[in-house]
mmCIF file of C-alpha atoms in Angstrom:
data_model
loop_
_atom_site.group_PDB
_atom_site.id
_atom_site.type_symbol
_atom_site.label_atom_id
_atom_site.label_comp_id
_atom_site.label_asym_id
_atom_site.label_seq_id
_atom_site.Cartn_x
_atom_site.Cartn_y
_atom_site.Cartn_z
ATOM 1 C CA MET A 1 -69.469 103.025 43.094
ATOM 2 C CA ARG A 2 -70.343 105.869 40.740
ATOM 3 C CA LEU A 3 -72.119 105.048 37.481
ATOM 4 C CA ASN A 4 -69.409 106.640 35.335
ATOM 5 C CA LYS A 5 -66.904 104.068 36.589
ATOM 6 C CA LEU A 6 -68.418 101.696 34.059
ATOM 7 C CA ASP A 7 -67.221 104.015 31.282
ATOM 8 C CA GLY A 8 -63.635 103.212 32.193
ATOM 9 C CA LEU A 9 -64.274 99.472 32.141
ATOM 10 C CA LEU A 10 -65.847 99.627 28.690
ATOM 11 C CA ALA A 11 -63.075 101.896 27.413
ATOM 12 C CA PHE A 12 -60.337 99.546 28.645
ATOM 13 C CA TRP A 13 -62.109 96.483 27.235
ATOM 14 C CA LYS A 14 -62.516 98.054 23.800
ATOM 15 C CA VAL A 15 -58.898 99.283 23.621
ATOM 16 C CA ALA A 16 -57.722 95.778 24.531
ATOM 17 C CA GLN A 17 -59.992 94.289 21.852
ATOM 18 C CA HIS A 18 -58.814 96.633 19.108
ATOM 19 C CA GLY A 19 -55.187 96.937 20.145
ATOM 20 C CA GLY A 20 -55.292 100.724 19.992
ATOM 21 C CA PHE A 21 -57.175 103.892 20.827
ATOM 22 C CA THR A 22 -58.213 105.009 17.334
ATOM 23 C CA ALA A 23 -60.191 101.906 16.360
ATOM 24 C CA ALA A 24 -61.656 101.548 19.859
ATOM 25 C CA ALA A 25 -62.763 105.193 19.881
ATOM 26 C CA ALA A 26 -64.439 104.707 16.500
ATOM 27 C CA ALA A 27 -66.278 101.635 17.785
ATOM 28 C CA LEU A 28 -67.530 103.549 20.841
ATOM 29 C CA GLU A 29 -68.161 106.730 18.826
ATOM 30 C CA VAL A 30 -66.060 108.917 21.129
ATOM 31 C CA SER A 31 -62.784 110.776 20.629
ATOM 32 C CA PRO A 32 -59.465 109.005 21.341
ATOM 33 C CA SER A 33 -58.674 111.665 23.939
ATOM 34 C CA ALA A 34 -61.936 110.976 25.808
ATOM 35 C CA LEU A 35 -61.163 107.253 25.705
ATOM 36 C CA SER A 36 -57.642 107.827 27.021
ATOM 37 C CA GLN A 37 -58.942 109.997 29.850
ATOM 38 C CA ALA A 38 -61.483 107.351 30.894
ATOM 39 C CA ILE A 39 -58.723 104.732 31.109
ATOM 40 C CA ARG A 40 -56.417 107.061 33.056
ATOM 41 C CA HIS A 41 -59.202 107.573 35.605
ATOM 42 C CA LEU A 42 -59.686 103.793 35.807
ATOM 43 C CA GLU A 43 -55.962 103.199 36.344
ATOM 44 C CA ALA A 44 -55.854 105.920 39.013
ATOM 45 C CA ARG A 45 -58.809 104.377 40.830
ATOM 46 C CA LEU A 46 -57.318 100.873 40.695
ATOM 47 C CA GLY A 47 -53.813 102.080 41.523
ATOM 48 C CA VAL A 48 -52.185 100.013 38.740
ATOM 49 C CA ARG A 49 -51.138 100.572 35.128
ATOM 50 C CA LEU A 50 -53.264 98.476 32.766
ATOM 51 C CA LEU A 51 -51.736 99.498 29.436
ATOM 52 C CA ASN A 52 -48.255 100.039 28.067
ATOM 53 C CA ARG A 53 -48.459 103.013 25.710
ATOM 54 C CA THR A 54 -45.925 104.118 23.101
ATOM 55 C CA THR A 55 -46.328 106.474 20.156
ATOM 56 C CA ARG A 56 -46.816 103.451 17.883
ATOM 57 C CA SER A 57 -48.469 100.723 19.909
ATOM 58 C CA VAL A 58 -50.606 99.804 22.906
ATOM 59 C CA SER A 59 -50.225 96.566 24.863
ATOM 60 C CA LEU A 60 -51.541 95.094 28.098
ATOM 61 C CA THR A 61 -49.463 95.027 31.240
ATOM 62 C CA GLU A 62 -49.473 91.863 33.352
ATOM 63 C CA ALA A 63 -52.041 93.502 35.628
ATOM 64 C CA GLY A 64 -54.048 94.542 32.554
ATOM 65 C CA GLU A 65 -54.159 90.978 31.247
ATOM 66 C CA ALA A 66 -55.336 89.658 34.613
ATOM 67 C CA TYR A 67 -57.994 92.365 34.917
ATOM 68 C CA LEU A 68 -59.223 91.844 31.345
ATOM 69 C CA SER A 69 -59.644 88.102 31.936
ATOM 70 C CA ARG A 70 -62.158 88.909 34.696
ATOM 71 C CA ILE A 71 -64.099 91.857 33.289
ATOM 72 C CA GLY A 72 -64.108 90.846 29.597
ATOM 73 C CA PRO A 73 -66.596 87.943 29.899
ATOM 74 C CA ALA A 74 -68.780 89.996 32.257
ATOM 75 C CA LEU A 75 -69.001 92.956 29.879
ATOM 76 C CA ALA A 76 -69.678 90.609 26.966
ATOM 77 C CA ASP A 77 -72.590 89.132 28.930
ATOM 78 C CA VAL A 78 -73.970 92.616 29.654
ATOM 79 C CA LEU A 79 -73.904 93.591 25.969
ATOM 80 C CA GLU A 80 -75.335 90.221 24.980
ATOM 81 C CA ALA A 81 -78.237 90.753 27.385
ATOM 82 C CA GLU A 82 -78.916 94.097 25.720
ATOM 83 C CA GLU A 83 -78.935 92.421 22.305
ATOM 84 C CA GLN A 84 -81.437 89.860 23.577
ATOM 85 C CA LEU A 85 -83.756 92.649 24.736
ATOM 86 C CA HIS A 86 -83.570 94.271 21.303
ATOM 87 C CA ALA A 87 -84.450 90.919 19.758
ATOM 88 C CA LEU A 88 -87.421 90.462 22.097
ATOM 89 C CA ARG A 89 -88.676 93.921 21.177
ATOM 90 C CA GLY A 90 -88.301 92.960 17.526
ATOM 91 C CA ARG A 91 -86.388 96.155 16.808
ATOM 92 C CA PRO A 92 -82.680 95.546 16.146
ATOM 93 C CA SER A 93 -80.664 98.700 16.715
ATOM 94 C CA GLY A 94 -77.119 99.995 17.100
ATOM 95 C CA VAL A 95 -74.047 100.315 14.892
ATOM 96 C CA LEU A 96 -73.380 97.354 12.583
ATOM 97 C CA ARG A 97 -69.796 97.472 11.307
ATOM 98 C CA ILE A 98 -69.099 95.558 8.075
ATOM 99 C CA ASN A 99 -65.753 95.188 6.293
ATOM 100 C CA ALA A 100 -65.811 94.297 2.592
ATOM 101 C CA ALA A 101 -63.703 94.479 -0.533
ATOM 102 C CA ARG A 102 -64.905 97.145 -2.966
ATOM 103 C CA ILE A 103 -65.815 94.580 -5.573
ATOM 104 C CA SER A 104 -67.984 92.598 -3.134
ATOM 105 C CA THR A 105 -69.699 95.808 -2.059
ATOM 106 C CA ALA A 106 -70.591 96.595 -5.664
ATOM 107 C CA MET A 107 -71.727 93.086 -6.550
ATOM 108 C CA VAL A 108 -73.617 91.805 -3.514
ATOM 109 C CA LEU A 109 -73.911 94.404 -0.734
ATOM 110 C CA GLN A 110 -75.048 97.497 -2.575
ATOM 111 C CA PRO A 111 -78.239 95.835 -3.899
ATOM 112 C CA LEU A 112 -79.189 94.941 -0.290
ATOM 113 C CA LEU A 113 -78.448 98.145 1.595
ATOM 114 C CA ALA A 114 -81.378 100.416 0.771
ATOM 115 C CA GLY A 115 -83.998 97.746 1.484
ATOM 116 C CA PHE A 116 -82.274 96.574 4.669
ATOM 117 C CA LEU A 117 -81.928 100.062 6.151
ATOM 118 C CA LYS A 118 -85.546 100.814 5.308
ATOM 119 C CA ALA A 119 -86.689 97.592 7.001
ATOM 120 C CA TYR A 120 -84.512 98.214 10.103
ATOM 121 C CA PRO A 121 -84.313 101.986 10.678
ATOM 122 C CA GLY A 122 -82.776 101.483 14.130
ATOM 123 C CA VAL A 123 -79.607 99.951 12.664
ATOM 124 C CA GLN A 124 -76.746 102.260 11.728
ATOM 125 C CA LEU A 125 -74.659 100.420 9.151
ATOM 126 C CA GLU A 126 -71.003 101.406 8.887
ATOM 127 C CA LEU A 127 -69.312 99.959 5.797
ATOM 128 C CA THR A 128 -65.519 99.974 5.430
ATOM 129 C CA ASN A 129 -63.835 98.894 2.185
ATOM 130 C CA ASP A 130 -60.476 97.126 2.386
ATOM 131 C CA GLU A 131 -58.822 95.176 -0.402
ATOM 132 C CA GLY A 132 -57.245 91.957 0.823
ATOM 133 C CA TYR A 133 -57.572 90.021 4.060
ATOM 134 C CA VAL A 134 -58.709 91.799 7.238
ATOM 135 C CA ASP A 135 -58.960 90.297 10.733
ATOM 136 C CA ILE A 136 -62.494 91.450 11.509
ATOM 137 C CA VAL A 137 -62.284 90.421 15.179
ATOM 138 C CA GLU A 138 -59.067 92.341 15.805
ATOM 139 C CA ARG A 139 -60.372 95.384 13.943
ATOM 140 C CA GLY A 140 -63.715 95.346 15.760
ATOM 141 C CA PHE A 141 -66.027 94.594 12.842
ATOM 142 C CA ASP A 142 -69.235 92.643 13.332
ATOM 143 C CA ALA A 143 -68.896 90.866 9.989
ATOM 144 C CA GLY A 144 -67.039 90.830 6.691
ATOM 145 C CA VAL A 145 -67.776 90.048 3.042
ATOM 146 C CA ARG A 146 -65.204 88.225 0.925
ATOM 147 C CA MET A 147 -64.863 85.460 -1.641
ATOM 148 C CA GLY A 148 -65.643 82.080 -0.099
ATOM 149 C CA GLU A 149 -62.074 80.828 -0.476
ATOM 150 C CA SER A 150 -60.801 83.765 1.615
ATOM 151 C CA VAL A 151 -63.027 83.129 4.636
ATOM 152 C CA GLN A 152 -61.329 81.517 7.628
ATOM 153 C CA LYS A 153 -62.608 78.068 8.623
ATOM 154 C CA ASP A 154 -63.544 79.154 12.158
ATOM 155 C CA MET A 155 -66.010 81.745 10.860
ATOM 156 C CA VAL A 156 -69.726 81.304 10.260
ATOM 157 C CA ALA A 157 -70.232 81.932 6.521
ATOM 158 C CA VAL A 158 -73.491 82.771 4.750
ATOM 159 C CA PRO A 159 -73.584 82.810 0.916
ATOM 160 C CA LEU A 160 -74.588 86.073 -0.737
ATOM 161 C CA GLY A 161 -75.798 85.250 -4.213
ATOM 162 C CA GLY A 162 -74.562 82.265 -6.178
ATOM 163 C CA PRO A 163 -71.415 81.194 -8.037
ATOM 164 C CA ILE A 164 -69.606 83.846 -10.059
ATOM 165 C CA ALA A 165 -67.761 83.385 -13.341
ATOM 166 C CA VAL A 166 -64.447 84.994 -14.259
ATOM 167 C CA ALA A 167 -64.013 86.926 -17.506
ATOM 168 C CA VAL A 168 -60.836 88.077 -19.260
ATOM 169 C CA VAL A 169 -61.635 91.114 -21.388
ATOM 170 C CA GLY A 170 -60.014 93.717 -23.607
ATOM 171 C CA SER A 171 -61.237 96.600 -25.759
ATOM 172 C CA PRO A 172 -61.599 96.511 -29.567
ATOM 173 C CA ASP A 173 -58.878 99.176 -29.713
ATOM 174 C CA TYR A 174 -56.508 96.942 -27.746
ATOM 175 C CA PHE A 175 -57.125 94.024 -30.093
ATOM 176 C CA LYS A 176 -56.320 96.212 -33.100
ATOM 177 C CA ARG A 177 -52.819 96.367 -31.682
ATOM 178 C CA HIS A 178 -52.525 92.854 -30.201
ATOM 179 C CA PRO A 179 -53.604 89.379 -31.346
ATOM 180 C CA VAL A 180 -56.431 87.681 -29.493
ATOM 181 C CA PRO A 181 -55.016 85.145 -26.973
ATOM 182 C CA ARG A 182 -56.123 81.592 -27.721
ATOM 183 C CA HIS A 183 -54.577 79.892 -24.679
ATOM 184 C CA PRO A 184 -53.578 81.170 -21.208
ATOM 185 C CA SER A 185 -49.932 80.643 -22.146
ATOM 186 C CA ASP A 186 -50.381 83.462 -24.709
ATOM 187 C CA LEU A 187 -50.779 85.966 -21.838
ATOM 188 C CA VAL A 188 -46.980 86.386 -21.672
ATOM 189 C CA HIS A 189 -47.291 88.397 -24.906
ATOM 190 C CA HIS A 190 -49.980 90.738 -23.528
ATOM 191 C CA ASN A 191 -50.196 93.845 -21.394
ATOM 192 C CA CYS A 192 -52.332 92.785 -18.416
ATOM 193 C CA VAL A 193 -53.809 95.007 -15.718
ATOM 194 C CA ARG A 194 -52.251 93.769 -12.492
ATOM 195 C CA PHE A 195 -53.804 93.885 -9.015
ATOM 196 C CA ARG A 196 -51.707 94.294 -5.869
ATOM 197 C CA PHE A 197 -53.153 93.267 -2.495
ATOM 198 C CA SER A 198 -52.845 96.238 -0.152
ATOM 199 C CA GLY A 199 -52.253 94.058 2.912
ATOM 200 C CA SER A 200 -49.586 91.619 1.722
ATOM 201 C CA GLY A 201 -48.282 93.605 -1.237
ATOM 202 C CA ALA A 202 -48.493 90.468 -3.410
ATOM 203 C CA ILE A 203 -49.528 90.631 -7.061
ATOM 204 C CA HIS A 204 -52.664 88.626 -7.842
ATOM 205 C CA LYS A 205 -52.019 85.652 -10.114
ATOM 206 C CA TRP A 206 -54.666 84.993 -12.719
ATOM 207 C CA GLU A 207 -56.384 81.636 -12.123
ATOM 208 C CA LEU A 208 -57.532 79.874 -15.264
ATOM 209 C CA GLU A 209 -58.808 76.371 -15.848
ATOM 210 C CA VAL A 210 -56.607 74.175 -18.043
ATOM 211 C CA ASP A 211 -57.338 70.467 -18.562
ATOM 212 C CA GLY A 212 -59.815 70.455 -15.683
ATOM 213 C CA ARG A 213 -57.571 72.058 -13.068
ATOM 214 C CA LEU A 214 -56.872 75.596 -11.896
ATOM 215 C CA VAL A 215 -53.531 76.989 -12.990
ATOM 216 C CA GLU A 216 -52.055 80.244 -11.676
ATOM 217 C CA TYR A 217 -50.425 82.569 -14.201
ATOM 218 C CA GLU A 218 -48.016 85.344 -13.299
ATOM 219 C CA ILE A 219 -48.869 88.192 -15.623
ATOM 220 C CA SER A 220 -47.039 91.373 -16.578
ATOM 221 C CA GLY A 221 -48.211 94.829 -17.543
ATOM 222 C CA ASN A 222 -47.503 98.529 -17.202
ATOM 223 C CA LEU A 223 -50.454 99.259 -14.892
ATOM 224 C CA THR A 224 -50.796 97.901 -11.346
ATOM 225 C CA ILE A 225 -53.875 98.817 -9.317
ATOM 226 C CA SER A 226 -55.122 98.263 -5.754
ATOM 227 C CA ASP A 227 -58.800 98.941 -6.534
ATOM 228 C CA SER A 228 -60.397 95.781 -7.883
ATOM 229 C CA LEU A 229 -63.173 97.704 -9.659
ATOM 230 C CA PHE A 230 -60.763 99.810 -11.723
ATOM 231 C CA SER A 231 -59.586 96.905 -13.903
ATOM 232 C CA VAL A 232 -62.716 97.094 -16.093
ATOM 233 C CA GLU A 233 -62.253 100.855 -16.536
ATOM 234 C CA ALA A 234 -58.627 100.295 -17.552
ATOM 235 C CA ALA A 235 -59.697 97.688 -20.097
ATOM 236 C CA LEU A 236 -62.308 100.071 -21.534
ATOM 237 C CA GLU A 237 -59.553 102.629 -22.050
ATOM 238 C CA GLY A 238 -57.564 100.114 -24.097
ATOM 239 C CA ILE A 239 -54.698 99.879 -21.605
ATOM 240 C CA GLY A 240 -54.653 96.091 -21.487
ATOM 241 C CA LEU A 241 -56.452 92.891 -20.632
ATOM 242 C CA ALA A 242 -58.449 92.774 -17.387
ATOM 243 C CA TYR A 243 -59.248 89.777 -15.197
ATOM 244 C CA THR A 244 -62.629 90.476 -13.652
ATOM 245 C CA PHE A 245 -66.039 88.960 -12.998
ATOM 246 C CA GLU A 246 -68.499 88.276 -15.797
ATOM 247 C CA HIS A 247 -71.239 90.234 -13.985
ATOM 248 C CA LEU A 248 -69.188 93.445 -14.103
ATOM 249 C CA SER A 249 -68.028 93.125 -17.690
ATOM 250 C CA LEU A 250 -71.220 91.775 -19.310
ATOM 251 C CA PRO A 251 -72.916 95.157 -19.968
ATOM 252 C CA HIS A 252 -69.773 96.362 -21.774
ATOM 253 C CA ILE A 253 -69.469 93.092 -23.702
ATOM 254 C CA LYS A 254 -73.085 93.408 -24.870
ATOM 255 C CA ALA A 255 -72.412 97.018 -25.901
ATOM 256 C CA ARG A 256 -69.326 95.774 -27.807
ATOM 257 C CA LYS A 257 -67.062 98.049 -25.803
ATOM 258 C CA LEU A 258 -65.215 94.991 -24.498
ATOM 259 C CA LYS A 259 -64.420 91.633 -26.049
ATOM 260 C CA ARG A 260 -64.241 88.517 -23.911
ATOM 261 C CA VAL A 261 -61.360 86.112 -24.522
ATOM 262 C CA LEU A 262 -60.208 82.773 -23.074
ATOM 263 C CA SER A 263 -63.817 82.014 -22.096
ATOM 264 C CA THR A 264 -63.291 78.230 -22.307
ATOM 265 C CA PHE A 265 -60.511 78.587 -19.718
ATOM 266 C CA SER A 266 -62.385 80.932 -17.374
ATOM 267 C CA PRO A 267 -63.346 79.294 -14.046
ATOM 268 C CA THR A 268 -66.392 79.777 -11.864
ATOM 269 C CA PHE A 269 -65.964 80.359 -8.117
ATOM 270 C CA PRO A 270 -68.430 79.772 -5.246
ATOM 271 C CA GLY A 271 -69.034 83.501 -4.841
ATOM 272 C CA PHE A 272 -69.158 85.966 -1.963
ATOM 273 C CA TYR A 273 -69.990 85.203 1.655
ATOM 274 C CA LEU A 274 -71.041 87.251 4.643
ATOM 275 C CA TYR A 275 -68.974 85.898 7.531
ATOM 276 C CA TYR A 276 -68.738 86.555 11.255
ATOM 277 C CA PRO A 277 -67.278 84.954 14.406
ATOM 278 C CA SER A 278 -69.299 82.264 16.133
ATOM 279 C CA ARG A 279 -70.923 83.555 19.318
ATOM 280 C CA ARG A 280 -73.268 82.155 21.946
ATOM 281 C CA GLN A 281 -75.831 84.780 20.983
ATOM 282 C CA GLN A 282 -75.772 86.403 17.573
ATOM 283 C CA PRO A 283 -76.317 90.190 17.860
ATOM 284 C CA SER A 284 -79.849 91.032 16.750
ATOM 285 C CA LYS A 285 -78.617 93.679 14.283
ATOM 286 C CA LEU A 286 -76.358 91.112 12.580
ATOM 287 C CA LYS A 287 -79.053 88.441 12.619
ATOM 288 C CA ALA A 288 -81.387 90.925 10.935
ATOM 289 C CA LEU A 289 -78.867 91.434 8.088
ATOM 290 C CA VAL A 290 -78.254 87.695 7.701
ATOM 291 C CA ASP A 291 -81.990 86.912 7.601
ATOM 292 C CA TYR A 292 -82.645 89.756 5.159
ATOM 293 C CA ALA A 293 -79.845 88.619 2.830
ATOM 294 C CA LEU A 294 -81.059 85.002 2.898
ATOM 295 C CA ALA A 295 -84.631 86.067 2.173
ATOM 296 C CA ARG A 296 -83.479 88.154 -0.787
ATOM 297 C CA SER A 297 -81.409 85.254 -2.074
ATOM 298 C CA ARG A 298 -84.379 82.837 -1.856
ATOM 299 C CA GLY A 299 -86.577 85.420 -3.581
ATOM 300 C CA ARG A 300 -84.219 85.569 -6.545
#
C-alpha cells in the first residue's frame, strides 16, 4: 500500500462530511480539482463508485455509505491521536474554524483574538461570519458563536461574557420628525430598521418585555438589512429606530448622537456562547480557545 493512498481516504471522508467538494477542499486547504482527483483514484483502486456527482450536489452511493461507516471512525481516531500529541506537547496547532454572526464577532470575539493568537502562535484561526443559524457540523466548523437561545441543546456551550441588554434607539433628527414612543404598541407609527435572516429569509420580530413577559412585535420600515451591525449606523443617519444591544449604542447615547427609548420595556438576554459538538476528545486547539476565553471572563 502506497502512502498516498491515505490521501484518497481523507478526501472521501471530508467530502462526505461536508456534502460537497468546495467546503471539503477549504477544510483540507487544497483545490477542489485536487480533491476530486484523489477520490477518482480511490474509486479506481477500489473498483466501485463512492459518490454520486451532479452539477449541483454530491451524495453517497450505497457502496460509499458502507465504506464510510468503516473508515470514518478509524480516521477520526487517527486525527484524535494527533490532537492528543499536540496537547501533550503543550503546543496546540492547526486550523481552527469558527462560525459567528457579525454582531457576536464585534462584541465578544474581537476582544479575544489578538491575545489568543499571540498566546498560541501555532493555531491558524479562520473566522467566517454568517447571519442566522448555521449547522457547524455539516459545514465543517470546529465551533460557533451565537446568542444562547440559538444554540442547539446537543451542543456544549460556553458563555462568552455576561448578559446583554437590548436598546431601542433613534437620532435627535429622527425625533424632530416623530414623537417619542412611550409603549411598544406605539412602534406601529414609526419607521423601524428591519433585519432579515439570510438563512430563513424571515424578518426579525422585536422582543420587548411587557407586564413581565416577552412580547414579539412585527415592525415596519423602509429599510431592511441583513447585517446586524448596520442598524446602529442607520439610526445615526436618522433613517429610523434601531433594535440593537446596549453595548453597541451606549457610546453614541453618551455623545447624544442617539436617544434611547422604551428602556423600561427593553429585555436582557443571557448573552453569547461559544458552542461545539460533544466529542470523546476535545481538539487541543479548541480547548485552548475555550480555556483562554474562560480565563478572560474570570479576569473581568
